[in-house]
Coordinates of C-alpha atoms and ligand atoms in Angstrom, one line a residue:
X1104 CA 153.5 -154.0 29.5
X1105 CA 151.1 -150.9 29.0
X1106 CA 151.9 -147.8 27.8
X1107 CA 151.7 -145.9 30.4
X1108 CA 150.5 -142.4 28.4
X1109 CA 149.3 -139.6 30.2
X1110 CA 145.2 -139.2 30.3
X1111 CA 146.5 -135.4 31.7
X1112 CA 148.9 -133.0 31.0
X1113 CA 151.5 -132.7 33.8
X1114 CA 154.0 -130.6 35.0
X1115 CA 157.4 -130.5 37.3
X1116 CA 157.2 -127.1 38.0
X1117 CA 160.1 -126.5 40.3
X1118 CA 162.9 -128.4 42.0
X1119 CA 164.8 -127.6 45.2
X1120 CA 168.2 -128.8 46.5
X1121 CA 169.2 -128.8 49.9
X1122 CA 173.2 -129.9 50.3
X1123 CA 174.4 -130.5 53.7
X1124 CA 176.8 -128.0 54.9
X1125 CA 179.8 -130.4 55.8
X1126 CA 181.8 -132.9 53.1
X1127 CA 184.1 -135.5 53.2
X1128 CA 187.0 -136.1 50.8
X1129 CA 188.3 -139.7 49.5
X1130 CA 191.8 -138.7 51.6
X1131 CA 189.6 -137.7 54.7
X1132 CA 187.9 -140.2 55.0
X1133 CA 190.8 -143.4 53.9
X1134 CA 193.0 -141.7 56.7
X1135 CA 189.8 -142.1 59.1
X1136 CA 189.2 -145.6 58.1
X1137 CA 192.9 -147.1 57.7
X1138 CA 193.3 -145.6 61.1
X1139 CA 190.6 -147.6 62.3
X1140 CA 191.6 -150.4 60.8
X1141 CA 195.3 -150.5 61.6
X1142 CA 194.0 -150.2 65.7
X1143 CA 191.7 -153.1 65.0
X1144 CA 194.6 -155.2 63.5
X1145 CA 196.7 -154.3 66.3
X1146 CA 193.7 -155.0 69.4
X1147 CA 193.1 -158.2 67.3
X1148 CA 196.4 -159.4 66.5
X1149 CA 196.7 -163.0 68.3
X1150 CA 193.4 -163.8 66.7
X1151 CA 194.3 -162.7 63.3
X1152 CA 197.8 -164.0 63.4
X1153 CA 196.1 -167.9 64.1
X1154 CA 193.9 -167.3 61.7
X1155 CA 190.5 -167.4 63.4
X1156 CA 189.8 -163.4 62.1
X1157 CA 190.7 -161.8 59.1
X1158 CA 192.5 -158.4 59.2
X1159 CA 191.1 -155.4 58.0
X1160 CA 192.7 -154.4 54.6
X1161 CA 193.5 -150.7 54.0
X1162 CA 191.2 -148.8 52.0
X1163 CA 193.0 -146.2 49.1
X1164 CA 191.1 -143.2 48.1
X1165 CA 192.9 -144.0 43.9
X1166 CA 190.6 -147.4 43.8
X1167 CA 187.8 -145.4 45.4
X1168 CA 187.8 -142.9 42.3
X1169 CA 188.7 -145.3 39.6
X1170 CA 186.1 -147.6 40.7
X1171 CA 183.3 -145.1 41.4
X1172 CA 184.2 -142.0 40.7
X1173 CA 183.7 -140.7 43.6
X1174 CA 185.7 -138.0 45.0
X1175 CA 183.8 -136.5 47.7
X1176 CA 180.5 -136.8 49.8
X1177 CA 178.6 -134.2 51.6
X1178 CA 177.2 -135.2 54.7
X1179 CA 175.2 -133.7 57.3
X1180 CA 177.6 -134.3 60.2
X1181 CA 181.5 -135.6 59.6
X1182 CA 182.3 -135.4 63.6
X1183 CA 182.0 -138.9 64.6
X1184 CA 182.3 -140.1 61.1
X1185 CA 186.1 -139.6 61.0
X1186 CA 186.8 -140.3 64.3
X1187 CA 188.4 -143.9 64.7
X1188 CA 187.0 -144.2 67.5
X1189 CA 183.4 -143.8 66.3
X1190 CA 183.0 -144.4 62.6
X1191 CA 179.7 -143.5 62.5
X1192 CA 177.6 -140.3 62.3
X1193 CA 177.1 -138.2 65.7
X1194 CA 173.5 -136.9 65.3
X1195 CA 172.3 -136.1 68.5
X1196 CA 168.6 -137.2 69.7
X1197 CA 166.1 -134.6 69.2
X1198 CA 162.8 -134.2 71.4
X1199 CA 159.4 -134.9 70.1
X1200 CA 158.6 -131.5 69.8
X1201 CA 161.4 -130.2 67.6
X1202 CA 161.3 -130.7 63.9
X1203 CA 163.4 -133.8 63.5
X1204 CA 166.5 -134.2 61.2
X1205 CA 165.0 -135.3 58.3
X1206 CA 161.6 -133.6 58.2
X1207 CA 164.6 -130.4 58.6
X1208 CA 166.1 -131.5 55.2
X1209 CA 163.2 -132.2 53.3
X1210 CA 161.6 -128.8 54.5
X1211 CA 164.7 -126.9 53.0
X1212 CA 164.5 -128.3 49.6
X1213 CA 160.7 -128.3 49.5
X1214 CA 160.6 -124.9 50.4
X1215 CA 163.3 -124.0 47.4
X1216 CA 161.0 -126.1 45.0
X1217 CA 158.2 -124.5 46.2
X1218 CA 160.0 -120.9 45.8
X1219 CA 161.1 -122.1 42.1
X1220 CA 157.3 -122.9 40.9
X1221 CA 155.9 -120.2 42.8
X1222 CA 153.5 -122.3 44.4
X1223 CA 152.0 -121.1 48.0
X1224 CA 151.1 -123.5 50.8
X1225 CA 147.7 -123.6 49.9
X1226 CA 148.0 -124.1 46.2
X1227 CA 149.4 -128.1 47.3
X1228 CA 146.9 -130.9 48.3
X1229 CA 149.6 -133.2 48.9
X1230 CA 152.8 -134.5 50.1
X1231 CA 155.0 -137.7 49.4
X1232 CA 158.1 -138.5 50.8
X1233 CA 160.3 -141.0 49.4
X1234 CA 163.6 -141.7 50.6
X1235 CA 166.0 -145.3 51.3
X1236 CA 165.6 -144.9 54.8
X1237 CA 162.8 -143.1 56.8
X1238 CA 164.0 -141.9 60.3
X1239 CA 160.8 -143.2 62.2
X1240 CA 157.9 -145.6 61.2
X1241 CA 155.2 -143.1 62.7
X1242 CA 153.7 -140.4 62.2
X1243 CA 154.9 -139.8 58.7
X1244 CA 158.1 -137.9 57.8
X1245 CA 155.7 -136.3 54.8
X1246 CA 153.2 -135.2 57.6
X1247 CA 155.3 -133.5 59.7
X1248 CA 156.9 -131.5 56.8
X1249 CA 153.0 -130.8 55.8
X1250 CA 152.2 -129.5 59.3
X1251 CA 155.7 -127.6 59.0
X1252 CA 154.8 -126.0 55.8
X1253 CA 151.1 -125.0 57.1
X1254 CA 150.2 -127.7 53.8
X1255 CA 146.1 -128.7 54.1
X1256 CA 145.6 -132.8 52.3
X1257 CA 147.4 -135.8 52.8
X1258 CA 150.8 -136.7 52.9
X1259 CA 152.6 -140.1 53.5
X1260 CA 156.3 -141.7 53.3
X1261 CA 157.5 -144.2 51.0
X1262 CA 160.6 -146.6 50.4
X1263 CA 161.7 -148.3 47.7
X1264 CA 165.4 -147.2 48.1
X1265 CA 167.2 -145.9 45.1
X1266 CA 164.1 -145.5 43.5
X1267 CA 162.2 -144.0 45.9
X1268 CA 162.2 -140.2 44.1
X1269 CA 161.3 -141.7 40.3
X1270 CA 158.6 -143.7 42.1
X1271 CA 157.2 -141.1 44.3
X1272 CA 157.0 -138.7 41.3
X1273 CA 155.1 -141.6 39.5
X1274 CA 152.6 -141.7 42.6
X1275 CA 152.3 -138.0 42.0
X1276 CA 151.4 -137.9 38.5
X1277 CA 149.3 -140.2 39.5
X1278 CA 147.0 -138.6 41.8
X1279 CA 147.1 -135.4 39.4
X1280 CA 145.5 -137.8 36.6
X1281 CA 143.1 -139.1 39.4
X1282 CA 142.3 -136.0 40.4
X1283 CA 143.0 -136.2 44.1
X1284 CA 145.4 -133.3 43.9
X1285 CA 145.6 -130.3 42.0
X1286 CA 149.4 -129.9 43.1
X1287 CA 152.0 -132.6 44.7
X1288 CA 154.8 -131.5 46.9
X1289 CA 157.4 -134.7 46.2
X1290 CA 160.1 -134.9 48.8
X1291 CA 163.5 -137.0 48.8
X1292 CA 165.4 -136.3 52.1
X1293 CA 168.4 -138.8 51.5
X1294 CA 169.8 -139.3 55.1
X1295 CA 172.4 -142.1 54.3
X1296 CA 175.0 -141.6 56.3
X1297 CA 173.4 -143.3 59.9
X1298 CA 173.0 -146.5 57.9
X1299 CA 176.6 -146.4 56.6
X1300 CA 179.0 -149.4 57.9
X1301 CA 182.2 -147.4 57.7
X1302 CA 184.5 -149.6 59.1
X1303 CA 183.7 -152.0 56.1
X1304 CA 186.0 -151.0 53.5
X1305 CA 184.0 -152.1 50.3
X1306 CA 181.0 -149.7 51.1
X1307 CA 182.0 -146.8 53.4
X1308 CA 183.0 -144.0 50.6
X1309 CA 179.5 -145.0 48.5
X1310 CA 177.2 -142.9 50.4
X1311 CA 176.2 -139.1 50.7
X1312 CA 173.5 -137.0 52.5
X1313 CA 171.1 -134.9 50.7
X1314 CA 167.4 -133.7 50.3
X1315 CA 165.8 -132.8 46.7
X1316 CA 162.0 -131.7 46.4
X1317 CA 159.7 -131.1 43.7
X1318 CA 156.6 -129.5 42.9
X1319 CA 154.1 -131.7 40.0
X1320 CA 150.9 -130.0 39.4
X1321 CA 148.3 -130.1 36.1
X1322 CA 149.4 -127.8 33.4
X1323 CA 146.4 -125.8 34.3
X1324 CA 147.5 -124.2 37.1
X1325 CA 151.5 -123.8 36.4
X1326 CA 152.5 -120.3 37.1
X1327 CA 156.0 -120.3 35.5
X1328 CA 156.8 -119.2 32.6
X1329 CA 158.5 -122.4 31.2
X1330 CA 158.3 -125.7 32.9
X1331 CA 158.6 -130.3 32.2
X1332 CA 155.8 -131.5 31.0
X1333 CA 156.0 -135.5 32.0
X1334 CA 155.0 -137.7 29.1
X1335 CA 155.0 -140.6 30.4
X1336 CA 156.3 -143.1 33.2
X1337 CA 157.0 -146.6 34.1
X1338 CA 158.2 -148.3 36.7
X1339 CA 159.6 -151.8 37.2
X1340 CA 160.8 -153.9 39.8
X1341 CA 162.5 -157.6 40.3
X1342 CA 163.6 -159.1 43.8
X1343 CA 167.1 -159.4 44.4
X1344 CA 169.1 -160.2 48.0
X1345 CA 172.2 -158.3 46.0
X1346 CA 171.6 -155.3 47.8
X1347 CA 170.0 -155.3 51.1
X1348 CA 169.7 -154.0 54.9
X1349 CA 168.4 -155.9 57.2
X1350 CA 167.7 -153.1 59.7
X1351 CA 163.6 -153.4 61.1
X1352 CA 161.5 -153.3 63.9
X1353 CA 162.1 -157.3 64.4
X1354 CA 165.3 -157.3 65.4
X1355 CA 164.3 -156.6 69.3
X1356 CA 161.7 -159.7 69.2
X1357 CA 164.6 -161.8 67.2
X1358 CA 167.5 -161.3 69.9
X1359 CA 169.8 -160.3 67.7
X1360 CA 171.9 -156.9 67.5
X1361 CA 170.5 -154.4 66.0
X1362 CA 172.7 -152.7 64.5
X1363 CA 174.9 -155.6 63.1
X1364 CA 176.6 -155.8 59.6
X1365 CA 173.7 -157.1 58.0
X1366 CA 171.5 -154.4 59.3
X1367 CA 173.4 -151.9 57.7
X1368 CA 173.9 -151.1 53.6
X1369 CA 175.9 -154.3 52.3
X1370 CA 175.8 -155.7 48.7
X1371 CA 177.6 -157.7 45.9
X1372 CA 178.8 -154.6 44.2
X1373 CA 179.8 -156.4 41.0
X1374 CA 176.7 -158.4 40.2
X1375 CA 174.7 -155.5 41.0
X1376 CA 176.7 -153.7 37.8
X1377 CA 176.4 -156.6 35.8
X1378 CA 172.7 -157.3 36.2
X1379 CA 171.2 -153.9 36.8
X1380 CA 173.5 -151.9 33.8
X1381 CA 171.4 -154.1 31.1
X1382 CA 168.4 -154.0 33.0
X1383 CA 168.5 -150.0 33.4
X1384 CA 169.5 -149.4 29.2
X1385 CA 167.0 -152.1 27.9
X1386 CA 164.0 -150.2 30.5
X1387 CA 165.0 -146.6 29.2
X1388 CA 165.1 -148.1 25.4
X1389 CA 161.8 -149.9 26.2
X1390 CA 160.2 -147.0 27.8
X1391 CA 161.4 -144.6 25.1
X1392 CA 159.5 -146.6 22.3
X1393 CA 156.4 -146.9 24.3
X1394 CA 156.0 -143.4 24.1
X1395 CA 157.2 -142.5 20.8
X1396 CA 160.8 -141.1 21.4
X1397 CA 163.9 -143.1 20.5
X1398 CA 166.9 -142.8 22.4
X1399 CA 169.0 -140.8 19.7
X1400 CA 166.4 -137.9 19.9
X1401 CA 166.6 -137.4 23.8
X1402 CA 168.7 -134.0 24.3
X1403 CA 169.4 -135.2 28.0
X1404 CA 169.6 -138.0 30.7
X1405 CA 169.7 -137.6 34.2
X1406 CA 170.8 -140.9 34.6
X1407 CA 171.1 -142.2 38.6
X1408 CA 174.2 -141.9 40.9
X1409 CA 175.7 -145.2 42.1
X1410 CA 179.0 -145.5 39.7
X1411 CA 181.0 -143.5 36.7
X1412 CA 181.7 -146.9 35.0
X1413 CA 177.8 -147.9 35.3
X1414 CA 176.5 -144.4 34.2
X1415 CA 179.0 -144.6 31.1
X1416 CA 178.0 -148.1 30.1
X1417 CA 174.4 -147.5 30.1
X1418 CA 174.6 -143.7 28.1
X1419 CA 177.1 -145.9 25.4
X1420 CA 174.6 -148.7 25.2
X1421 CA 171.8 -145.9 24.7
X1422 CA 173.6 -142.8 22.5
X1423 CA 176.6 -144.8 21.2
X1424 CA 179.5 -142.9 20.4
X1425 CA 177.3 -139.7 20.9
X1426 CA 177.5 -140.4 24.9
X1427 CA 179.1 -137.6 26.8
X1428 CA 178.8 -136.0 30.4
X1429 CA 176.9 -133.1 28.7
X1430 CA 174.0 -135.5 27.6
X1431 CA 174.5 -137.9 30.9
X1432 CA 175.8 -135.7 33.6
X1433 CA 177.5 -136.6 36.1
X1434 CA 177.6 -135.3 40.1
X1435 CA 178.0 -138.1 41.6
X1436 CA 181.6 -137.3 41.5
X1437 CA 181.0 -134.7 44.8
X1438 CA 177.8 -135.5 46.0
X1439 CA 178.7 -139.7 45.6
X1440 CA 175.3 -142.1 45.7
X1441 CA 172.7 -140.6 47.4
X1442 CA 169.8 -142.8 47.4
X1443 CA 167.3 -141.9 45.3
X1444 CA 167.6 -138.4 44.9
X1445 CA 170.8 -138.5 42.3
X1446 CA 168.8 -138.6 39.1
X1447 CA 167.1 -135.7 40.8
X1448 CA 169.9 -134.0 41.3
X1449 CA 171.3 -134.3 38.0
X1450 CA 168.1 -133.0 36.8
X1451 CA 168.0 -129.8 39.2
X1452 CA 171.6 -128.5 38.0
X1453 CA 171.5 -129.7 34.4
X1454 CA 168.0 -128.7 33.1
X1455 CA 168.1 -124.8 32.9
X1456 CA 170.0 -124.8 29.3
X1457 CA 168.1 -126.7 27.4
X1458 CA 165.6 -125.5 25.0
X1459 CA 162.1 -125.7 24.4
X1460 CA 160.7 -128.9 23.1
X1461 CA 164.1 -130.9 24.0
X1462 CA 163.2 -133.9 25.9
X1463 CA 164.9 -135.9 28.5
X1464 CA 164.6 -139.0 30.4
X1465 CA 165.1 -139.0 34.3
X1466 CA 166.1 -142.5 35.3
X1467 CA 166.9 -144.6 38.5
X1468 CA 168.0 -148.1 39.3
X1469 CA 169.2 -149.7 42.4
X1470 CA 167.8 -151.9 45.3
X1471 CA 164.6 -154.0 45.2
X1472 CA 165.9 -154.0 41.8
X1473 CA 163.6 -151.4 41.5
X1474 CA 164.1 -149.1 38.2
X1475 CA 162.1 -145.9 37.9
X1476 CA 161.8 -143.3 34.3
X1477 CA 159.8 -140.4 33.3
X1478 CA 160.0 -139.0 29.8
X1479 CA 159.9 -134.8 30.3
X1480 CA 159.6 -132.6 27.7
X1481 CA 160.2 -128.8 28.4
X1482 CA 157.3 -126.6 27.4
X1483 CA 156.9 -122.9 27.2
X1484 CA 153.5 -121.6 29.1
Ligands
CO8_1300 N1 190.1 -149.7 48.9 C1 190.9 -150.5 48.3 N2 190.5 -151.7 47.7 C2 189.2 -152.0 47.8 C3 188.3 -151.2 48.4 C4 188.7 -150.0 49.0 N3 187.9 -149.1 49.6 N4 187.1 -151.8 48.4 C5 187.2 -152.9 47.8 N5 188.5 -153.1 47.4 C6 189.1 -154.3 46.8 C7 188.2 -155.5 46.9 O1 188.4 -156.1 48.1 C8 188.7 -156.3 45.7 O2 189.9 -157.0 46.1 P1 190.2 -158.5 45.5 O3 190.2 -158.3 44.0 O4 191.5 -158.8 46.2 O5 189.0 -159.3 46.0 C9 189.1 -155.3 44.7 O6 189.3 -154.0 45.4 C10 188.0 -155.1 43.6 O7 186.7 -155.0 44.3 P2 185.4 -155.0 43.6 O8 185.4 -156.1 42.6 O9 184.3 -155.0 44.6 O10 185.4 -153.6 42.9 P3 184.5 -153.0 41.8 O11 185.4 -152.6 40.7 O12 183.3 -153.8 41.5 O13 184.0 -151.7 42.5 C11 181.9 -150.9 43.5 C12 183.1 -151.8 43.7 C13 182.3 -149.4 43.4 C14 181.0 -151.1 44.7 C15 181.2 -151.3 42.2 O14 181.0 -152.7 42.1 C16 179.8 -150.7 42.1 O15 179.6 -149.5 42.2 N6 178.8 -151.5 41.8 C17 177.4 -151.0 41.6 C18 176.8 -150.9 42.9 C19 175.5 -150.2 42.9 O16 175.1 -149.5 42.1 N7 174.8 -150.4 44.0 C20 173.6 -149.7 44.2 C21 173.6 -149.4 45.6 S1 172.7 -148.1 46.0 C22 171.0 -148.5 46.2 O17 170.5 -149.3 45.7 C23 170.3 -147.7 47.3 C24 170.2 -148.4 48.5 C25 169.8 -147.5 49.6 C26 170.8 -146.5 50.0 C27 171.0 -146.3 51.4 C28 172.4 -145.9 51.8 C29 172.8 -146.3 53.1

């Protein structure tokens, strides 16, 4: 594995968040889906009752916190997601002309980043988009919000799902090393919610809607007065069917429904915390040696947002009995899993106190597996 050491010195000079308006509470959303699911059992009754369907068990909002911690999720639109009706999102088409959903989101936290590192239009050469799900294959989510933000360069999307933010920072310090950009405008507009099956009771409370940006640019050209230097990255990745959506442009030329359970978010929620957990603790450990650091002396992790449980076991396996929410902190509690951009989050509301020369590890794992670090240290300029 090489060391993947820095030839330049780079910087995260701002971060934006954009958090949708609207939110969704454990209760709120249990009473939508036992509702729901008490109609279906009733519509479906002979069937269930000879045994050729199985009913659909209630859902409780106590084993939604105790086994994820989740309490609530913002999302850009509730109506239609807690209508029994519906159960899904009502986001209303938009014409080609008008900025569309998510290029709206990822413009409102890229303009706060941009805001935050004082950077102007012209000072970025580039933007990347990363996100789960991208609303459209073409033309780019990352080129609209570069035509929206009057940005000259290139820009282009990315998935790699729950580590589509740690990777597309990567790709950004890359091209700073390069030297195809001075400055990198990294976008993570999180739009979950669509691709949510909420009438299936093991996933529908995992998922909320958000949009976090961030400006990378050389040292050289930082104008704040104190920003992250990144040290170093790595990224890693290992097939598995244990999360996966099925969701693609084949489906029309397959005959099958689209939008069918298996085209939506489904996984095997407990191998995914037994496999990734270790995976995630011995990458950060790994990662941490390669570039000097041990993980004792790291003031702060922003650790991914899937699960409480999985975030506690990796900060014990990595700080002991030193672990606590102030060194691993969690938001996952109101924002739940948001893709990719929960490390980021984490990072953009638990950075500001810590002091110069403390350094910290932002961290992602999830679907693909993919698993996604970057060792920061915070530097006066
Ligand atoms: N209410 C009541 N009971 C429930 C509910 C519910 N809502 N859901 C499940 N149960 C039941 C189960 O049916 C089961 O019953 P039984 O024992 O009779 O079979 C029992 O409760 C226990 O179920 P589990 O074993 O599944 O419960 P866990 O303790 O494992 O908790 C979790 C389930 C919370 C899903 C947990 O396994 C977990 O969080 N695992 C990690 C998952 C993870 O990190 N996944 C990453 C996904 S995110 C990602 O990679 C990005 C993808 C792109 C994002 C796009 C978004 C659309």
């Amino acid at each position: 594995m090489s060391e993947n050491k820095l030839p330049r010195s780079v910087v995260v000079s701002g971060t934006g968040l954009w958090t949708p308006p609207e939110s969704i509470s454990n209760e709120e959303l249990v009473a939508a889906y036992n509702a729901y699911a008490e109609k279906y059992n009733r519509e479906h009754a002979a069937e269930i009752e000879a045994g050729t369907l199985a009913a659909k068990p209630p859902s409780s909002a106590e084993f939604i916190e105790k086994a994820s911690g989740i309490e609530s999720r913002y999302v850009v639109s509730r109506e239609g997601i807690l209508d029994p009706e519906r159960m899904r999102p009502y986001l209303p088409e938009r014409s080609d002309d008008e900025l569309c959903l998510q290029a709206e989101m990822g413009v409102a936290a890229a303009r706060m980043a941009l805001d935050k590192a004082g950077k102007k239009p012209e000072d970025i050469d580039a933007v990347i988009v990363g996100a789960s799900y991208l609303q459209r294959a073409y033309p780019a989510i990352a080129i609209e919000i570069q035509s929206a933000l009057g940005i000259d360069g290139f820009a282009f999307d990315m998935e790699v799902a729950c580590s589509s933010a740690t990777f597309s920072l990567q790709r950004a310090v890359d091209a700073i090393c390069s030297g195809s950009a001075r400055a990198v405008l990294v976008i993570n507009p999180e739009l979950t919610s669509p691709q949510l099956d909420f009438t299936d009771r093991d996933s529908h409370f995992i998922f909320g809607d958000v949009a976090v940006a961030s400006v990378v640019e050389r040292r050289g050209t930082c104008a704040t007065d104190s920003a992250w230097e990144i040290l170093s990255t790595r990224a890693k990745t290992v097939y598995s069917n244990n999360i996966r959506s099925n969701f693609g442009y084949t489906a029309r030329a397959a005959d099958v429904d689209p939008f069918g359970p298996d085209k939506l978010f489904h996984q095997n929620g407990r191998k995914v915390f037994k496999e990734v957990c270790p995976m995630a603790a011995a990458h950060i450990e790994e990662h941490l040696r390669g570039a000097g650091s041990k993980p004792e002396t790291i003031r702060r992790y922003w650790l991914h947002q899937a699960n409480i449980n999985m975030n506690n076991l990796i900060a014990k396996k990595l700080m002991g009995d030193n672990a606590s929410a102030e060194r691993a902190p969690i938001v996952l509690d109101r924002y739940a899993n948001t893709g990719s951009a929960g490390s980021l989050i984490a990072f953009h509301l638990y950075s500001e106190d810590l002091e110069m020369g403390d350094r910290g590890v932002i961290c992602s794992f999830g679907a693909g597996y993919s698993i996604g670090s970057l060792v920061v240290e915070k530097i006066t300029l």
